[in-house]
Amino acid sequence: MDPLSAWIADWKIPIGRWGRDFFDFLTTNFAWVFDTLADVLASILDAFVDLLLAVPPILLVLIVAAIAYALQRSWKLAIAVALGLLFIINQGLWKETIETLVLVVAAATVSMAIGVPVGIWAAHNPRVYKVLRPVLDLMQTLPTFVYLIPVLILFGLGAAPGLIVTVIFAAPAPIRLTYLGITSVPQPMLEAGQAFGATKRQLLWKVELPAALPSIMAGLTQCIMLSLSMVVIAALIGADGLGKPVVRALNSVNIPLGLEAGLAIVVLAIILDRIARIERGSDR
Amino acid sequence: MTTAVNFQQVDILFGTDRQRADALPLVDAGKSRADILAETGAVLGCAGCDLTVERGEISVLMGLSGSGKSTLLRAVNRLNTVARGHVTVHDGDWQADVVTCSQAELRKIRRECVAMVFQQFALLPWRTVAENVGFGLELAGVPARERTERVMAQLELVHLTDWAGKYAHELSGGMQQRVGLARAFATQAPILLMDEPFSALDPLIRTKLQDELLELQDRLKKTILFVSHDLEEALKIGNRISIMEGGRIVQTGTPEDIVLRPENDYVRDFIANVNPLSVLTAWNVMRDVRDLEAAGDGWMWLDRRQTTRFKLDANMLVIDAERNGAPAIWVSCDNMEKMPEDRPKVYWATAGTPLKTVMQAMHQSQTAPVALFDEASRFVGAIGIRDVLRAVIRR
């Protein structure tokens, strides 16, 4: 190495050590906060899993198919959903599928609960967006394995850290799409709201959010898909679900198991995507 | 007449606070928009605009695009912020200066006093026609039942009752703008702002909606501030027209004022292509009775060529008429079609008779002059062929 580069390398900035010190500080001083949070999250997720597993699988299949029909008004979709779920029962992956489903729905719910208000805030406040944008880029580009480690240290193994990494990974999508939806509301519509005396809150609820709804719903479907793609990675830190058999298959080079679990994930993804896709018939 | 909206020395500037502050002295110095932009970076919207809109009249702001007409209109409900000056909105005994009023007062103005119709309709696509019409009422917190009633009444007014449950995109452009009109009428605001409401429509629909607006105005007697870039439209619907150029009002007057007495070359160019027949009335072209030549013995010549004369009594009522030396009858030009051709006759018109009718009457009576009577049938003046020609070619 040339002397200059060697000199530069000698003065290595101890970013890694700082990070470790920071997380050490958190674990020594706030361990109880993270432990309690992990316990609460885990018990909530477990409770939902137990509840769904208490229902006979066939009955649940019918219920999900009914929901699909209620939301999309399509017999074809309802039948396809039922067939997909029956396939999963057939493959003996029902318990894992329910665990994954609960994790994904929980992660998507939390991501939307964070993402939509933050997106609205950023849309109304350019300065907030300026700060937010690099943070979102960081959340989406930082390799997931990198924040898997600190989350593992803080929350231990289990469903709770799985939920948290999934939210970190999925939340930027609804934030961005909500921001996009709100900022692209046509100016004349906003002016119509103002001209008829809308308060800021009325403008948000009666003009901005309805106008941004298609974009926000696209955020929801993206959020669900991103959560599903985290299933396998979450399994690495002990989250139950369809990721576990995949990881196990990888470790033991078990092609049949990997194929079965992989297909189950695909089936679940398609079902969730089709059910959650809300297209407004009245619009445009 | 009572005032509905009053603009007092209104300046509107776009730019940062700093740029706008720098620009104000230049505005006072009467600099043009280009100069102000080059020197300070601020864009001049309007400068020194004075205008009074009387209650119940249609006042048209007229100018090419970029003349500041929309900018001035939008100051009335503070969609544009006024840099300096006052915009007073009157509603009965209540009044407020839009420039300085509080948020609560501004909301009152926007909900109860001033409604707006937009060029691109600005309907909300996820709402049905009825829900769009009820939008303003909903914002103002009108209870659902009263809202439904008022919405249905408005839809009837604009002939859209059958379309109440449809969405905006299922309607044609003309219908969409009628929804926009109904939405504005629904709030029962006495003042209506119309920002080029018919410009996005094709010419036939535009004419139809103009007629409908005039018809509604006859019944509803709103105060309308109307922005247009189409002079024919302005002349047709305006009681008063303000011509704007580069953010300043160049001339304000009645349609006839604008056409007959343009104040400068800009206005003259503007009206150069206007068909005078669509604006002028008999009153605008007549020669006053005091300017007519006496023909002796109580007679008076109606025309310079001395072909036709009237004999008047002391009350200025016509008691005898002669055309080319032979006795003639005098008849209203409203009855032109029913008149036999044979007898020599002189048509008479009233002040409001369109110039076009006067010309038809001349044609019908072999170029006889047309007399002008007031409402008590008194003789007030006459129109000769030269008066008509002069008005049409504007000297």
XYZ file of C-alpha atoms in Angstrom:
679
model
C 0.000 0.000 0.000
C 1.287 3.476 -0.717
C 2.311 5.510 2.347
C -0.590 7.963 2.069
C -3.234 5.244 1.983
C -1.447 3.408 4.782
C -1.447 6.600 6.804
C -5.136 7.084 6.195
C -5.816 3.488 7.190
C -3.819 3.936 10.380
C -6.290 6.522 11.519
C -9.284 4.221 11.226
C -12.418 5.839 12.618
C -13.741 3.403 15.243
C -17.353 3.390 13.999
C -17.786 -0.271 14.811
C -16.559 0.203 18.368
C -18.761 3.241 18.900
C -21.742 1.237 17.756
C -20.886 -1.624 20.090
C -20.435 0.823 22.983
C -23.792 2.364 22.198
C -25.562 -0.987 22.214
C -23.650 -2.048 25.340
C -24.875 1.121 26.989
C -28.454 0.327 25.948
C -28.329 -3.273 27.167
C -26.753 -2.441 30.516
C -29.055 0.460 31.309
C -32.305 -0.242 29.520
C -32.374 -4.013 29.336
C -35.657 -4.063 31.277
C -37.333 -1.805 28.690
C -36.388 -4.063 25.789
C -37.137 -7.234 27.706
C -40.595 -6.023 28.667
C -41.278 -4.854 25.110
C -40.135 -8.196 23.725
C -42.288 -10.109 26.215
C -45.373 -8.018 25.513
C -44.983 -8.268 21.725
C -44.274 -11.982 21.894
C -47.279 -12.710 24.073
C -49.581 -10.649 21.804
C -48.353 -12.485 18.707
C -48.570 -15.849 20.484
C -52.092 -15.111 21.620
C -53.190 -14.446 18.027
C -51.423 -17.562 16.787
C -53.082 -19.679 19.490
C -56.453 -18.155 18.700
C -56.196 -18.940 14.982
C -54.822 -22.416 15.634
C -57.775 -23.114 17.945
C -60.103 -22.753 14.952
C -60.426 -25.920 12.848
C -58.299 -25.311 9.706
C -61.182 -26.044 7.309
C -63.387 -23.475 9.048
C -60.599 -20.872 8.865
C -60.138 -21.596 5.162
C -63.830 -20.848 4.637
C -63.622 -17.683 6.723
C -60.631 -16.367 4.750
C -62.358 -17.197 1.464
C -65.454 -15.327 2.710
C -63.317 -12.296 3.581
C -61.772 -12.436 0.114
C -65.227 -12.452 -1.429
C -66.474 -9.662 0.828
C -63.577 -7.385 -0.099
C -63.254 -8.132 -3.806
C -66.711 -9.408 -4.824
C -65.223 -12.217 -6.885
C -66.162 -15.886 -6.636
C -63.125 -16.846 -8.649
C -60.820 -15.226 -6.129
C -62.631 -16.799 -3.153
C -62.298 -20.264 -4.693
C -58.634 -19.713 -5.566
C -57.935 -18.551 -2.006
C -59.625 -21.657 -0.575
C -57.697 -23.948 -2.907
C -54.387 -22.266 -1.994
C -55.013 -22.690 1.729
C -56.107 -26.323 1.234
C -52.807 -26.896 -0.559
C -50.959 -25.570 2.484
C -52.952 -27.895 4.812
C -52.133 -30.710 2.416
C -48.417 -29.979 2.694
C -48.594 -30.088 6.492
C -47.451 -26.483 6.905
C -50.630 -25.078 8.474
C -49.147 -24.139 11.854
C -46.143 -22.405 10.259
C -48.399 -20.573 7.820
C -50.565 -19.239 10.641
C -47.461 -18.056 12.500
C -46.199 -16.301 9.406
C -49.597 -14.823 8.671
C -49.818 -13.339 12.155
C -46.309 -11.934 11.908
C -46.929 -10.415 8.485
C -50.298 -8.904 9.374
C -48.886 -7.515 12.615
C -45.849 -6.060 10.860
C -47.985 -4.548 8.107
C -50.379 -3.060 10.671
C -47.552 -1.511 12.680
C -45.831 -0.266 9.513
C -49.027 1.386 8.275
C -49.727 2.846 11.721
C -46.282 4.442 11.646
C -45.965 5.012 7.900
C -49.195 6.858 7.090
C -48.939 9.572 9.786
C -45.220 10.028 9.146
C -45.866 10.249 5.404
C -48.553 12.897 5.969
C -46.288 14.834 8.309
C -43.447 14.797 5.786
C -45.764 15.837 2.968
C -46.931 18.884 4.922
C -43.484 19.792 6.122
C -40.674 19.833 3.545
C -38.044 20.132 6.265
C -39.186 16.889 7.855
C -38.964 15.179 4.499
C -35.437 16.453 3.997
C -34.359 14.762 7.233
C -36.482 11.709 6.637
C -35.273 10.887 3.161
C -31.731 9.732 4.078
C -33.178 7.796 7.032
C -35.550 5.955 4.706
C -32.736 5.279 2.258
C -30.702 3.877 5.130
C -33.548 1.644 6.293
C -34.051 0.257 2.817
C -30.424 -0.180 1.726
C -28.687 -1.256 4.917
C -28.353 -5.039 4.567
C -30.932 -6.638 6.849
C -28.342 -8.863 8.465
C -26.561 -5.798 9.812
C -29.415 -4.655 11.995
C -30.326 -8.222 12.795
C -27.351 -8.319 15.188
C -28.222 -5.344 17.448
C -31.901 -6.286 17.441
C -30.884 -9.768 18.522
C -28.780 -8.317 21.334
C -31.523 -5.993 22.535
C -34.547 -8.254 22.219
C -33.126 -11.786 22.263
C -34.469 -14.602 20.130
C -38.134 -14.957 19.213
C -41.113 -13.426 17.500
C -40.634 -9.864 18.868
C -37.269 -9.181 17.178
C -38.693 -10.775 14.039
C -41.543 -8.277 14.119
C -39.196 -5.348 14.724
C -36.785 -6.118 11.874
C -39.759 -6.667 9.590
C -41.202 -3.267 10.499
C -37.836 -1.567 9.964
C -37.675 -3.153 6.538
C -41.305 -2.591 5.508
C -42.224 0.800 7.007
C -40.391 2.972 4.413
C -42.767 1.811 1.672
C -45.980 3.222 3.225
C -44.099 6.343 4.318
C -42.889 7.047 0.802
C -46.148 6.188 -0.901
C -48.233 8.211 1.551
C -45.867 11.133 1.024
C -46.146 10.710 -2.727
C -49.936 10.451 -2.597
C -50.404 13.552 -0.445
C -47.897 15.712 -2.310
C -49.427 14.850 -5.673
C -52.990 15.875 -4.830
C -53.915 18.222 -7.697
C -53.684 21.884 -6.723
C -57.228 22.754 -7.922
C -58.699 20.145 -5.563
C -56.849 21.647 -2.617
C -58.007 25.099 -3.682
C -61.585 23.904 -3.958
C -61.304 22.702 -0.360
C -59.817 26.007 0.770
C -62.243 28.123 -1.218
C -65.192 26.453 0.512
C -63.680 27.095 3.931
C -62.090 23.794 4.914
C -60.039 23.775 8.089
C -56.638 22.080 7.904
C -58.093 18.913 9.397
C -61.075 18.917 7.001
C -58.703 19.427 4.110
C -56.722 16.367 5.227
C -59.710 14.080 5.789
C -61.991 15.243 3.016
C -59.553 16.098 0.234
C -55.981 14.932 0.749
C -56.500 11.443 2.167
C -59.258 10.396 -0.270
C -57.196 11.730 -3.168
C -54.102 9.903 -1.905
C -55.961 6.677 -1.089
C -54.875 4.709 -4.190
C -51.258 5.532 -3.423
C -51.672 4.673 0.269
C -53.256 1.349 -0.625
C -50.340 0.623 -2.945
C -48.185 1.280 0.126
C -50.183 -1.356 2.025
C -49.738 -4.078 -0.583
C -46.037 -3.278 -0.919
C -45.735 -3.329 2.838
C -47.298 -6.823 2.995
C -45.021 -8.144 0.274
C -41.905 -6.697 1.941
C -42.981 -8.238 5.261
C -43.382 -11.620 3.609
C -39.944 -11.384 2.078
C -38.550 -10.879 5.581
C -40.092 -14.141 6.823
C -37.026 -16.253 6.061
C -34.618 -13.716 7.526
C -36.739 -13.306 10.649
C -36.518 -17.063 11.077
C -32.746 -16.674 11.517
C -33.368 -14.813 14.777
C -35.915 -17.284 15.999
C -39.231 -16.041 14.658
C -41.577 -18.968 14.075
C -43.261 -19.516 10.752
C -42.604 -20.687 7.225
C -39.071 -19.274 7.366
C -38.007 -21.969 9.828
C -38.453 -24.948 7.488
C -36.692 -22.950 4.753
C -33.691 -22.260 7.000
C -33.713 -25.865 8.154
C -33.856 -27.072 4.537
C -30.939 -24.782 3.666
C -28.815 -26.084 6.523
C -29.509 -29.729 5.681
C -29.616 -29.278 1.894
C -33.155 -30.684 1.978
C -34.638 -29.937 -1.443
C -38.162 -31.342 -0.821
C -38.671 -29.406 2.427
C -37.315 -26.200 0.904
C -39.618 -26.533 -2.090
C -42.709 -27.188 0.032
C -42.126 -24.282 2.403
C -41.107 -21.977 -0.439
C -44.285 -22.734 -2.354
C -46.363 -22.158 0.786
C -44.800 -18.692 1.107
C -45.620 -17.926 -2.526
C -49.220 -19.067 -2.082
C -49.602 -16.918 1.024
C -48.075 -13.940 -0.779
C -50.478 -14.211 -3.691
C -53.491 -14.598 -1.401
C -52.579 -11.561 0.701
C -51.794 -9.446 -2.340
C -55.075 -10.202 -4.068
C -57.158 -9.703 -0.939
C -55.524 -6.422 0.085
C -55.500 -4.918 -3.390
C -58.166 -2.241 -3.291
C -58.921 -0.582 -6.563
C -61.493 2.106 -6.536
C -64.050 1.336 -9.179
C -65.411 4.843 -9.094
C -62.113 6.498 -9.768
C -60.964 7.547 -13.226
C -76.435 50.489 -5.057
C -74.476 48.888 -2.287
C -70.975 47.577 -2.514
C -70.331 43.839 -2.347
C -66.574 43.690 -2.893
C -64.175 46.587 -2.827
C -60.553 46.460 -3.953
C -58.414 49.311 -2.707
C -54.931 49.801 -4.105
C -54.308 46.066 -4.190
C -50.760 44.893 -4.880
C -50.041 41.193 -5.166
C -46.499 39.865 -5.421
C -45.099 36.359 -5.622
C -41.663 35.495 -4.262
C -39.815 35.247 -0.976
C -40.529 37.785 1.783
C -37.285 39.538 0.971
C -38.006 39.775 -2.771
C -41.485 41.093 -2.153
C -40.257 43.767 0.237
C -37.671 44.867 -2.325
C -40.268 44.994 -5.057
C -42.793 47.312 -3.363
C -40.921 50.588 -4.072
C -40.590 49.535 -7.721
C -44.329 48.895 -7.868
C -44.875 52.423 -6.545
C -42.552 53.739 -9.214
C -44.824 52.162 -11.799
C -42.206 49.751 -13.113
C -43.337 46.962 -15.400
C -43.555 43.320 -14.428
C -40.432 42.420 -16.432
C -38.375 45.176 -14.770
C -39.496 44.148 -11.290
C -38.678 40.505 -11.991
C -35.222 41.376 -13.307
C -34.356 43.670 -10.415
C -35.784 41.783 -7.428
C -36.797 38.283 -8.512
C -40.368 38.900 -7.362
C -43.214 38.310 -9.806
C -45.767 41.081 -9.981
C -49.310 39.684 -9.808
C -51.330 42.881 -9.520
C -50.460 46.479 -8.873
C -52.613 49.320 -7.598
C -55.889 47.678 -8.490
C -58.971 49.672 -7.540
C -62.357 48.175 -8.254
C -65.772 48.276 -6.714
C -68.209 45.486 -7.398
C -71.792 46.479 -6.700
C -74.261 44.049 -5.249
C -76.155 42.090 -7.892
C -73.947 42.975 -10.844
C -71.698 40.832 -12.990
C -68.275 42.402 -13.056
C -65.843 40.903 -15.534
C -62.074 40.976 -15.198
C -60.777 40.762 -18.696
C -57.324 40.399 -20.130
C -54.857 38.113 -21.840
C -53.283 35.298 -19.896
C -50.773 36.650 -17.429
C -52.569 39.972 -17.109
C -53.293 39.331 -13.433
C -57.038 38.879 -13.692
C -57.189 35.498 -11.941
C -54.674 36.703 -9.405
C -56.904 39.612 -8.464
C -60.001 37.392 -8.316
C -58.311 34.944 -5.988
C -57.513 37.717 -3.540
C -61.204 37.865 -2.641
C -61.072 34.545 -0.762
C -57.367 34.746 0.010
C -56.264 31.966 -2.275
C -53.682 34.620 -3.120
C -52.176 36.744 -0.404
C -52.341 40.483 -0.893
C -49.030 42.250 -0.293
C -50.549 45.666 0.223
C -53.984 47.223 0.043
C -57.446 46.172 1.111
C -60.074 43.790 -0.198
C -63.323 44.340 1.647
C -66.110 41.796 1.406
C -69.614 42.907 2.409
C -72.403 40.559 3.398
C -75.473 42.514 4.453
C -74.330 44.743 7.303
C -71.310 42.588 8.022
C -67.995 43.317 6.397
C -64.396 42.216 6.672
C -61.072 43.017 5.085
C -59.842 39.744 3.607
C -56.251 40.947 3.795
C -56.155 41.406 7.562
C -59.035 39.318 8.914
C -58.569 36.407 11.319
C -58.710 32.752 10.318
C -62.201 32.480 11.811
C -63.439 35.455 9.781
C -61.759 34.083 6.684
C -63.580 30.777 7.176
C -66.853 32.637 7.539
C -66.150 34.497 4.284
C -65.266 31.290 2.478
C -68.199 29.297 3.825
C -70.970 31.873 3.805
C -70.103 34.910 1.712
C -67.976 33.904 -1.233
C -68.244 30.756 -3.356
C -66.007 29.873 -6.246
C -66.281 28.155 -9.625
C -63.040 26.844 -11.135
C -61.806 26.687 -14.708
C -60.967 22.972 -14.534
C -64.112 22.302 -12.464
C -62.037 20.966 -9.486
C -64.638 18.348 -8.611
C -63.617 15.567 -6.250
C -63.576 12.350 -8.323
C -64.323 9.993 -5.410
C -67.562 11.803 -4.632
C -70.838 11.525 -6.489
C -72.398 14.560 -8.121
C -74.673 15.073 -5.102
C -71.781 14.713 -2.662
C -69.750 17.213 -4.674
C -72.582 19.733 -4.631
C -72.932 19.257 -0.868
C -69.195 19.665 -0.271
C -69.323 23.269 0.940
C -72.323 22.551 3.170
C -70.538 19.558 4.648
C -67.496 21.681 5.487
C -69.730 24.267 7.115
C -71.295 21.539 9.270
C -74.815 21.674 7.815
C -76.771 18.628 9.122
C -77.150 15.761 6.654
C -80.900 16.129 6.162
C -80.881 19.825 5.394
C -77.869 19.218 3.178
C -79.671 16.629 1.076
C -82.609 18.990 0.598
C -80.455 21.912 -0.449
C -78.366 19.730 -2.741
C -81.437 18.384 -4.526
C -82.766 21.935 -4.960
C -79.478 23.023 -6.549
C -79.346 19.997 -8.827
C -82.811 20.844 -10.049
C -81.678 24.385 -10.734
C -78.917 23.149 -13.057
C -81.012 20.274 -14.513
C -78.857 17.479 -13.137
C -81.322 15.743 -10.810
C -81.039 12.455 -12.705
C -77.271 12.474 -12.369
C -77.089 12.878 -8.579
C -75.600 9.428 -7.986
C -73.060 9.502 -10.814
C -69.377 10.315 -10.493
C -67.855 13.403 -12.088
C -65.915 11.487 -14.747
C -69.139 9.977 -16.047
C -70.366 13.467 -16.998
C -69.493 15.640 -19.983
C -67.446 18.790 -19.474
C -70.495 21.043 -19.621
C -72.311 18.937 -17.062
C -69.277 18.883 -14.801
C -69.171 22.644 -14.792
C -72.882 22.753 -13.986
C -72.011 20.624 -10.956
C -69.332 23.220 -10.151
C -71.989 25.950 -10.423
C -74.426 24.013 -8.237
C -71.703 23.483 -5.628
C -71.118 27.229 -5.535
C -74.841 28.084 -5.415
C -75.477 25.500 -2.667
C -73.680 27.494 0.007
C -76.069 30.387 -0.700
C -73.133 32.741 -0.663
C -74.175 36.114 -2.124
C -70.858 36.564 -3.937
C -69.643 34.248 -6.659
C -66.093 34.104 -7.997
C -65.875 32.551 -11.433
C -62.373 31.891 -12.722
C -62.730 31.370 -16.492
C -65.492 28.862 -15.774
C -66.402 28.216 -19.401
C -62.982 28.380 -21.057
C -62.406 24.635 -20.941
C -65.660 23.930 -22.794
C -66.325 23.734 -26.506
C -67.936 26.836 -28.063
C -71.510 25.552 -28.344
C -71.627 24.348 -24.734
C -69.940 27.568 -23.659
C -72.661 29.709 -25.216
C -75.319 27.510 -23.669
C -73.823 27.754 -20.195
C -73.442 31.536 -20.554
C -77.151 31.735 -21.321
C -77.961 29.482 -18.391
C -75.835 31.605 -16.098
C -77.611 34.784 -17.198
C -80.961 33.093 -16.697
C -79.993 31.917 -13.204
C -78.632 35.370 -12.422
C -82.018 36.904 -13.294
C -83.558 34.775 -10.577
C -80.807 34.585 -7.956
C -79.332 38.107 -8.189
C -75.860 37.119 -7.018
C -72.860 39.384 -7.139
C -70.560 37.789 -9.669
C -66.909 38.524 -10.246
C -66.074 36.795 -13.487
C -62.680 36.271 -15.087
C -62.489 35.826 -18.828
C -60.016 36.170 -21.636
C -62.778 36.174 -24.212
C -64.052 39.670 -24.959
C -67.236 38.444 -26.618
C -68.036 36.549 -23.439
C -67.225 39.561 -21.281
C -69.431 41.849 -23.400
C -72.241 39.328 -23.321
C -72.474 38.693 -19.610
C -70.792 41.679 -17.964
C -72.578 44.698 -16.503
C -69.150 46.161 -16.026
C -65.832 45.201 -17.517
C -62.333 45.862 -16.275
C -59.555 45.405 -18.796
C -56.251 44.361 -17.262
C -52.737 44.450 -18.632
C -49.511 43.479 -16.883
C -51.180 43.355 -13.471
C -52.840 46.763 -13.735
C -56.411 47.696 -14.505
C -56.350 49.752 -17.705
C -59.998 50.666 -18.021
C -63.224 49.920 -16.176
C -66.597 50.610 -17.685
C -69.813 49.288 -19.134
C -69.504 47.122 -22.254
C -70.546 50.078 -24.453
C -68.015 52.332 -22.750
C -65.274 49.904 -23.549
C -66.307 49.508 -27.172
C -67.158 53.137 -27.909
C -64.635 54.939 -25.751
C -61.476 52.844 -25.398
C -59.090 54.735 -23.144
C -55.838 53.749 -24.783
C -54.292 51.785 -27.619
C -54.184 48.580 -25.621
C -57.932 48.573 -25.151
C -58.419 49.712 -28.751
C -56.392 46.745 -30.011
C -58.313 44.520 -27.694
C -61.687 45.499 -29.074
C -60.512 45.714 -32.679
C -62.027 42.401 -33.593
C -65.214 42.670 -31.601
C -68.421 42.685 -33.547
C -70.047 45.987 -32.492
C -73.468 44.611 -33.330
C -73.261 42.324 -30.329
C -72.762 45.209 -27.926
C -74.231 48.410 -29.239
C -77.821 49.555 -28.806
C -79.829 52.317 -30.396
C -78.937 54.596 -27.512
C -75.201 54.326 -28.265
C -75.459 55.546 -31.854
C -78.371 58.056 -31.908
C -78.138 61.772 -32.505
C -79.781 63.666 -29.684
C -82.932 65.612 -30.520
C -81.136 68.870 -29.626
C -78.597 68.230 -32.388
C -81.232 67.745 -35.089
C -82.018 70.428 -37.649
C -85.320 72.253 -37.475
C -87.501 72.140 -40.592
C -89.706 75.091 -39.582
C -93.271 75.248 -38.333
C -92.704 72.691 -35.522
C -91.125 70.189 -37.900
C -87.729 68.580 -37.370
C -85.450 66.712 -39.808
C -84.482 63.205 -38.625
C -81.604 62.805 -41.081
C -78.920 64.959 -42.624
C -80.184 64.224 -46.121
C -83.532 65.769 -45.124
C -85.750 62.963 -46.403
C -87.807 62.458 -43.285
C -89.304 64.804 -40.756
C -91.489 64.720 -37.654
C -93.860 67.313 -36.266
C -93.706 67.433 -32.494
C -96.018 68.874 -29.875
C -94.875 70.657 -26.736
C -94.439 67.364 -24.887
C -92.163 66.044 -27.615
C -94.812 63.622 -28.788
C -94.956 62.975 -32.537
C -98.117 64.255 -34.129
C -97.244 64.026 -37.810
C -94.619 62.441 -40.051
C -93.488 62.948 -43.602
C -91.155 60.910 -45.761
C -89.957 62.202 -49.150
C -92.678 64.827 -48.986
C -95.513 62.318 -48.507
C -97.345 61.575 -45.208
C -95.930 58.581 -43.392
C -96.821 56.429 -40.415
C -94.499 55.774 -37.456
C -94.365 52.254 -36.052
C -92.303 50.322 -33.537
C -89.561 48.186 -35.002
C -90.753 45.362 -32.704
C -93.582 44.879 -35.219
C -91.369 44.931 -38.267
C -92.457 41.562 -39.647
C -96.157 42.390 -39.561
C -95.920 45.670 -41.448
C -97.146 45.931 -45.006
C -94.537 47.112 -47.503
C -96.657 49.643 -49.369
C -97.048 52.684 -47.112
C -94.157 55.028 -46.370
C -93.231 54.543 -42.776
C -90.686 55.487 -40.126
C -89.669 52.963 -37.556
C -89.005 53.882 -33.971
C -86.848 52.083 -31.398
C -86.156 52.435 -27.707
C -82.835 53.005 -25.968
C -82.188 49.318 -25.397
C -83.000 48.124 -28.909
C -79.990 46.298 -30.349
C -78.194 48.058 -33.172
C -78.827 45.012 -35.319
C -82.602 45.540 -35.092
C -82.166 49.193 -35.962
C -80.253 48.195 -39.077
C -82.956 45.740 -40.068
C -85.534 48.487 -39.672
C -83.525 50.769 -41.976
C -83.241 48.046 -44.510
C -86.970 47.389 -44.387
C -87.910 51.054 -44.827
C -85.577 51.814 -47.775
C -82.908 53.472 -45.608
C -85.283 55.734 -43.709
C -83.860 57.035 -40.429
C -85.007 55.325 -37.251
C -86.497 57.430 -34.491
C -85.810 56.896 -30.834
C -88.607 57.144 -28.255
C -88.342 56.987 -24.491
C -90.687 54.912 -22.338
C -93.309 57.677 -22.410
C -93.190 57.699 -26.249
C -91.425 61.059 -26.278
C -89.054 61.678 -29.169
C -85.467 61.731 -27.906
C -83.324 61.345 -30.990
C -82.829 59.766 -34.375
C -80.428 57.398 -36.075
C -79.395 58.055 -39.651
C -77.530 55.699 -41.872
C -74.309 57.586 -41.300
C -74.595 57.201 -37.515
C -74.847 53.461 -37.970
C -71.928 53.266 -40.341
C -69.766 55.360 -38.078
C -70.492 53.147 -35.066
C -69.767 49.970 -36.983
C -66.447 51.085 -38.430
C -65.667 53.141 -35.309
C -64.846 56.384 -37.130
